[in-house]
GROMACS .gro file of C-alpha atoms in nm:
model
  283
    1MET     CA    1   0.731  -4.116  -2.263
    2ARG     CA    2   0.480  -4.339  -2.466
    3ILE     CA    3   0.244  -4.317  -2.167
    4ILE     CA    4   0.275  -3.933  -2.165
    5THR     CA    5   0.194  -3.935  -2.563
    6PHE     CA    6  -0.107  -4.148  -2.525
    7LEU     CA    7  -0.249  -3.955  -2.260
    8ILE     CA    8  -0.218  -3.656  -2.444
    9CYS     CA    9  -0.371  -3.804  -2.768
   10VAL     CA   10  -0.672  -3.916  -2.550
   11LEU     CA   11  -0.723  -3.573  -2.388
   12ILE     CA   12  -0.703  -3.401  -2.729
   13SER     CA   13  -0.964  -3.633  -2.846
   14GLN     CA   14  -1.189  -3.543  -2.571
   15MET     CA   15  -1.140  -3.173  -2.621
   16ALA     CA   16  -1.272  -3.232  -2.970
   17PHE     CA   17  -1.616  -3.331  -2.857
   18SER     CA   18  -1.608  -3.115  -2.519
   19GLN     CA   19  -1.886  -2.848  -2.517
   20ILE     CA   20  -1.935  -2.632  -2.213
   21GLU     CA   21  -2.160  -2.345  -2.115
   22LYS     CA   22  -1.959  -2.013  -2.074
   23ARG     CA   23  -2.165  -1.827  -1.814
   24ASN     CA   24  -2.049  -1.645  -1.498
   25MET     CA   25  -2.104  -1.843  -1.181
   26LYS     CA   26  -2.083  -1.754  -0.833
   27SER     CA   27  -1.949  -2.086  -0.716
   28GLY     CA   28  -1.930  -2.452  -0.842
   29GLU     CA   29  -1.681  -2.719  -0.968
   30MET     CA   30  -1.527  -2.766  -1.298
   31THR     CA   31  -1.373  -3.078  -1.445
   32LEU     CA   32  -1.063  -3.079  -1.641
   33ILE     CA   33  -0.980  -3.267  -1.949
   34ASN     CA   34  -0.755  -3.493  -1.716
   35ASN     CA   35  -1.043  -3.527  -1.502
   36ASP     CA   36  -0.877  -3.315  -1.214
   37LYS     CA   37  -1.167  -3.129  -1.040
   38ILE     CA   38  -1.127  -2.769  -0.914
   39LEU     CA   39  -1.376  -2.601  -0.666
   40PHE     CA   40  -1.412  -2.228  -0.772
   41LYS     CA   41  -1.581  -1.900  -0.677
   42ASP     CA   42  -1.652  -1.597  -0.886
   43LEU     CA   43  -1.595  -1.761  -1.249
   44THR     CA   44  -1.587  -1.520  -1.550
   45TRP     CA   45  -1.500  -1.576  -1.911
   46LYS     CA   46  -1.286  -1.350  -2.135
   47ASN     CA   47  -1.183  -1.451  -2.489
   48ASP     CA   48  -1.045  -1.809  -2.441
   49LYS     CA   49  -1.000  -1.840  -2.087
   50ALA     CA   50  -1.200  -1.885  -1.769
   51TYR     CA   51  -1.102  -1.654  -1.473
   52TYR     CA   52  -1.205  -1.769  -1.106
   53ILE     CA   53  -1.088  -1.813  -0.744
   54ASN     CA   54  -0.980  -2.135  -0.640
   55ALA     CA   55  -1.169  -2.219  -0.351
   56ASN     CA   56  -0.913  -2.454  -0.188
   57THR     CA   57  -0.631  -2.183  -0.208
   58ASN     CA   58  -0.842  -1.850  -0.224
   59GLN     CA   59  -0.613  -1.761  -0.512
   60PRO     CA   60  -0.725  -1.614  -0.850
   61GLU     CA   61  -0.627  -1.855  -1.131
   62ASP     CA   62  -0.732  -1.884  -1.507
   63LEU     CA   63  -0.742  -2.178  -1.742
   64PHE     CA   64  -0.794  -2.205  -2.133
   65ASP     CA   65  -1.146  -2.294  -2.169
   66ALA     CA   66  -1.031  -2.584  -2.408
   67SER     CA   67  -0.878  -2.750  -2.081
   68ILE     CA   68  -1.219  -2.759  -1.918
   69LYS     CA   69  -1.447  -3.063  -1.990
   70GLU     CA   70  -1.737  -2.962  -1.753
   71VAL     CA   71  -1.862  -2.693  -1.529
   72GLU     CA   72  -2.133  -2.738  -1.257
   73GLU     CA   73  -2.263  -2.438  -1.051
   74LYS     CA   74  -2.340  -2.539  -0.716
   75GLU     CA   75  -2.280  -2.416  -0.343
   76ILE     CA   76  -1.942  -2.515  -0.218
   77THR     CA   77  -1.824  -2.523   0.147
   78ILE     CA   78  -1.441  -2.537   0.219
   79GLU     CA   79  -1.392  -2.598   0.627
   80ALA     CA   80  -1.010  -2.527   0.592
   81PRO     CA   81  -0.875  -2.384   0.270
   82VAL     CA   82  -0.486  -2.448   0.203
   83ALA     CA   83  -0.425  -2.086   0.219
   84GLN     CA   84  -0.574  -2.082   0.590
   85LYS     CA   85  -0.382  -2.390   0.685
   86ILE     CA   86  -0.055  -2.232   0.560
   87GLU     CA   87  -0.092  -1.939   0.790
   88THR     CA   88  -0.120  -2.144   1.098
   89ILE     CA   89   0.240  -2.258   1.024
   90GLU     CA   90   0.516  -2.035   1.144
   91ASN     CA   91   0.608  -1.815   0.870
   92ASP     CA   92   0.814  -1.496   0.917
   93SER     CA   93   1.149  -1.352   0.792
   94PHE     CA   94   1.358  -1.638   0.973
   95GLY     CA   95   1.607  -1.369   1.067
   96TYR     CA   96   1.654  -1.199   0.738
   97PRO     CA   97   1.637  -0.806   0.731
   98GLU     CA   98   1.390  -0.653   0.541
   99GLY     CA   99   1.482  -0.564   0.160
  100VAL     CA  100   1.555  -0.723  -0.180
  101TYR     CA  101   1.840  -1.006  -0.199
  102LYS     CA  102   1.965  -0.970  -0.568
  103THR     CA  103   2.196  -1.282  -0.561
  104LYS     CA  104   2.234  -1.602  -0.357
  105GLU     CA  105   2.554  -1.476  -0.182
  106GLU     CA  106   2.368  -1.183  -0.054
  107PHE     CA  107   2.079  -1.420   0.078
  108ILE     CA  108   2.355  -1.637   0.230
  109ASN     CA  109   2.509  -1.346   0.403
  110LYS     CA  110   2.194  -1.213   0.508
  111THR     CA  111   2.283  -0.860   0.341
  112PRO     CA  112   2.011  -0.725   0.120
  113SER     CA  113   2.118  -0.483  -0.158
  114SER     CA  114   1.834  -0.242  -0.135
  115ASN     CA  115   1.506  -0.204   0.045
  116PRO     CA  116   1.259  -0.035  -0.220
  117ARG     CA  117   0.885   0.010  -0.137
  118LEU     CA  118   0.703  -0.278  -0.293
  119PHE     CA  119   0.359  -0.417  -0.363
  120LYS     CA  120   0.224  -0.757  -0.386
  121ARG     CA  121  -0.001  -0.848  -0.680
  122GLY     CA  122  -0.175  -1.154  -0.812
  123LEU     CA  123  -0.056  -1.361  -1.085
  124TYR     CA  124  -0.391  -1.414  -1.259
  125GLY     CA  125  -0.666  -1.177  -1.391
  126LEU     CA  126  -0.669  -0.906  -1.626
  127ASP     CA  127  -0.568  -0.638  -1.361
  128LYS     CA  128  -0.326  -0.821  -1.141
  129PRO     CA  129  -0.518  -0.737  -0.815
  130PRO     CA  130  -0.333  -0.628  -0.501
  131LEU     CA  131  -0.260  -0.902  -0.234
  132GLY     CA  132  -0.247  -0.931   0.121
  133ASP     CA  133   0.021  -1.082   0.345
  134SER     CA  134  -0.175  -1.413   0.350
  135ALA     CA  135  -0.130  -1.487  -0.025
  136PRO     CA  136   0.144  -1.758  -0.075
  137ILE     CA  137   0.239  -1.656  -0.426
  138CYS     CA  138   0.254  -1.326  -0.593
  139TYR     CA  139   0.437  -1.062  -0.821
  140PHE     CA  140   0.625  -0.776  -0.667
  141TYR     CA  141   0.597  -0.431  -0.801
  142ASP     CA  142   0.804  -0.128  -0.714
  143LYS     CA  143   0.650   0.242  -0.684
  144SER     CA  144   0.695   0.300  -1.057
  145ASP     CA  145   0.483  -0.013  -1.127
  146SER     CA  146   0.779  -0.216  -1.260
  147LYS     CA  147   0.765  -0.588  -1.190
  148LEU     CA  148   1.077  -0.716  -0.970
  149LYS     CA  149   1.278  -0.962  -1.175
  150TYR     CA  150   1.600  -1.152  -1.160
  151VAL     CA  151   1.662  -1.130  -0.777
  152PHE     CA  152   1.695  -1.440  -0.545
  153ALA     CA  153   1.478  -1.348  -0.253
  154VAL     CA  154   1.265  -1.059  -0.086
  155VAL     CA  155   1.187  -0.983   0.276
  156HIS     CA  156   0.852  -0.772   0.263
  157ASN     CA  157   0.652  -0.695   0.587
  158SER     CA  158   0.865  -0.934   0.783
  159LEU     CA  159   0.794  -1.226   0.545
  160LEU     CA  160   1.045  -1.416   0.328
  161TYR     CA  161   0.966  -1.476  -0.049
  162PHE     CA  162   1.182  -1.693  -0.287
  163ASN     CA  163   1.183  -1.588  -0.651
  164VAL     CA  164   1.082  -1.895  -0.862
  165ARG     CA  165   1.332  -1.825  -1.125
  166ALA     CA  166   1.606  -1.833  -0.849
  167ILE     CA  167   1.477  -2.182  -0.749
  168LEU     CA  168   1.499  -2.324  -1.087
  169GLN     CA  169   1.853  -2.170  -1.133
  170ASN     CA  170   1.978  -2.302  -0.787
  171ARG     CA  171   1.787  -2.646  -0.773
  172ASN     CA  172   1.951  -2.983  -0.711
  173LYS     CA  173   2.082  -3.145  -1.044
  174THR     CA  174   1.826  -3.429  -1.021
  175ASP     CA  175   1.547  -3.162  -1.045
  176ARG     CA  176   1.618  -3.035  -1.385
  177ALA     CA  177   1.291  -3.149  -1.562
  178GLN     CA  178   1.107  -2.893  -1.353
  179ASP     CA  179   0.954  -2.571  -1.485
  180SER     CA  180   0.735  -2.275  -1.421
  181ASP     CA  181   0.482  -2.084  -1.618
  182ASN     CA  182   0.558  -1.782  -1.394
  183PRO     CA  183   0.932  -1.758  -1.323
  184ASN     CA  184   0.904  -1.393  -1.203
  185SER     CA  185   0.661  -1.485  -0.926
  186PHE     CA  186   0.764  -1.500  -0.576
  187VAL     CA  187   0.646  -1.781  -0.301
  188LYS     CA  188   0.636  -1.722   0.056
  189ALA     CA  189   0.853  -1.935   0.308
  190LEU     CA  190   0.627  -2.138   0.529
  191VAL     CA  191   0.849  -2.345   0.751
  192GLY     CA  192   1.218  -2.279   0.859
  193GLY     CA  193   1.508  -2.356   1.091
  194ASP     CA  194   1.883  -2.394   1.113
  195ASN     CA  195   1.869  -2.686   0.845
  196TYR     CA  196   1.618  -2.570   0.607
  197LEU     CA  197   1.358  -2.346   0.453
  198TYR     CA  198   1.047  -2.493   0.306
  199THR     CA  199   0.802  -2.340   0.067
  200GLU     CA  200   0.554  -2.463  -0.195
  201VAL     CA  201   0.567  -2.381  -0.594
  202PRO     CA  202   0.335  -2.444  -0.870
  203LEU     CA  203   0.570  -2.629  -1.117
  204GLY     CA  204   0.533  -2.889  -1.407
  205ASN     CA  205   0.756  -3.150  -1.592
  206LEU     CA  206   0.917  -2.951  -1.856
  207TRP     CA  207   0.929  -3.243  -2.114
  208ALA     CA  208   0.572  -3.336  -2.067
  209LYS     CA  209   0.465  -2.987  -2.114
  210ALA     CA  210   0.677  -2.951  -2.426
  211LEU     CA  211   0.521  -3.240  -2.567
  212ALA     CA  212   0.161  -3.090  -2.503
  213TYR     CA  213   0.266  -2.765  -2.661
  214ASN     CA  214   0.395  -2.926  -2.963
  215ALA     CA  215   0.030  -3.038  -3.026
  216GLY     CA  216  -0.083  -2.702  -3.112
  217VAL     CA  217  -0.365  -2.492  -2.941
  218ALA     CA  218  -0.522  -2.796  -2.807
  219GLY     CA  219  -0.203  -2.930  -2.653
  220ALA     CA  220  -0.140  -2.573  -2.487
  221ALA     CA  221  -0.480  -2.643  -2.304
  222VAL     CA  222  -0.345  -2.965  -2.202
  223ALA     CA  223  -0.020  -2.809  -2.092
  224SER     CA  224  -0.212  -2.576  -1.856
  225THR     CA  225  -0.335  -2.894  -1.663
  226LEU     CA  226   0.006  -3.040  -1.585
  227THR     CA  227   0.143  -2.787  -1.331
  228THR     CA  228   0.074  -2.860  -0.985
  229TRP     CA  229   0.204  -2.728  -0.631
  230LYS     CA  230   0.523  -2.901  -0.518
  231GLY     CA  231   0.725  -2.870  -0.215
  232VAL     CA  232   1.061  -2.709  -0.245
  233VAL     CA  233   1.332  -2.688   0.045
  234TRP     CA  234   1.634  -2.442   0.059
  235ASP     CA  235   1.907  -2.658   0.206
  236PHE     CA  236   2.158  -2.446   0.398
  237LYS     CA  237   2.424  -2.693   0.390
  238ASN     CA  238   2.434  -2.767   0.035
  239LYS     CA  239   2.328  -2.399  -0.061
  240GLU     CA  240   2.068  -2.531  -0.329
  241PHE     CA  241   1.699  -2.594  -0.373
  242ASN     CA  242   1.562  -2.953  -0.350
  243ILE     CA  243   1.207  -3.008  -0.524
  244PHE     CA  244   0.963  -3.254  -0.430
  245LYS     CA  245   0.876  -3.382  -0.783
  246ASN     CA  246   0.633  -3.642  -0.663
  247CYS     CA  247   0.564  -3.845  -0.363
  248ASN     CA  248   0.846  -4.082  -0.393
  249ASP     CA  249   1.082  -3.803  -0.442
  250TYR     CA  250   0.964  -3.683  -0.105
  251ASN     CA  251   1.020  -4.005   0.062
  252ASP     CA  252   1.393  -4.019  -0.095
  253PHE     CA  253   1.453  -3.676   0.084
  254ILE     CA  254   1.291  -3.760   0.432
  255ARG     CA  255   1.408  -4.115   0.446
  256GLU     CA  256   1.734  -4.073   0.640
  257LYS     CA  257   1.632  -3.751   0.821
  258SER     CA  258   1.303  -3.879   0.978
  259PRO     CA  259   1.209  -4.222   0.886
  260GLU     CA  260   0.874  -4.215   1.061
  261ASP     CA  261   0.773  -3.936   0.831
  262ILE     CA  262   0.795  -4.175   0.509
  263LEU     CA  263   0.453  -4.166   0.332
  264LYS     CA  264   0.263  -4.439   0.173
  265CYS     CA  265   0.239  -4.304  -0.188
  266GLU     CA  266  -0.112  -4.356  -0.293
  267ASP     CA  267  -0.118  -4.033  -0.503
  268GLN     CA  268   0.129  -3.884  -0.750
  269GLN     CA  269   0.188  -3.594  -0.507
  270PRO     CA  270   0.231  -3.628  -0.130
  271ASN     CA  271  -0.017  -3.495   0.129
  272TYR     CA  272   0.114  -3.140   0.182
  273ASP     CA  273  -0.038  -3.102   0.506
  274PHE     CA  274   0.180  -3.402   0.629
  275VAL     CA  275   0.491  -3.258   0.454
  276ARG     CA  276   0.472  -2.934   0.632
  277ASP     CA  277   0.446  -3.100   0.969
  278ALA     CA  278   0.747  -3.320   0.874
  279MET     CA  279   0.948  -3.018   0.754
  280ASN     CA  280   0.850  -2.850   1.124
  281ARG     CA  281   1.026  -3.142   1.272
  282ILE     CA  282   1.348  -3.148   1.084
  283LYS     CA  283   1.373  -2.780   1.013
   0.00000   0.00000   0.00000
């Protein structure tokens, strides 16, 4: 906790001296106050936020301007965006009929309670743009333009999506510190078999984010940088979700199931290309 406190103090100090030029850019690279870097496309500014397309995921995102230390305009080339890599992996309904699964029990029994006409929209941007089937995360809206909430899962266009709130409410007891900024969003199942269903979700540590938010406006900007994509497994046997909080947590999960897939943890998060391959082997 002392390390987290110190880090936040340092980041807030950096923000006090940060000056960025707020102009629209076709493409480039931004450096955040925690020194993470994001390759972007179609950057625009509105009020206190930057809106852009993450070039690695092809997904729209936004950030508080106070969380950005530097913006560099340049041409970028991404050979294999994450969103494209995900599409090369088996992803379908995994035997679940089309429709909305309101409860965990409906999902376990493969009996959706309804099958309304739904529309996928993005999480970010002012108008929440429509999304195609390739998008790994979205909101669902019905024909009356109401956002779908408080359900367990959805099968839409023969693709299975888990509700993020349902993941957090049905997670393993060791994963209680994880939290989402968008609990009403849905994430697509990427790998699945008789043992597990695997997806990836943007999550952050609840206590680290709460500490940052307590620092006021500047702290809120820091908190926006604490969320990262993390692997999540639906465990058929235990009827719960298991969140890979970090690389070591993934190793704890995989150790007895497939020892050859243990990773050398050089970074906080595991290499998710490798994790998806591992999940394909044990699914």
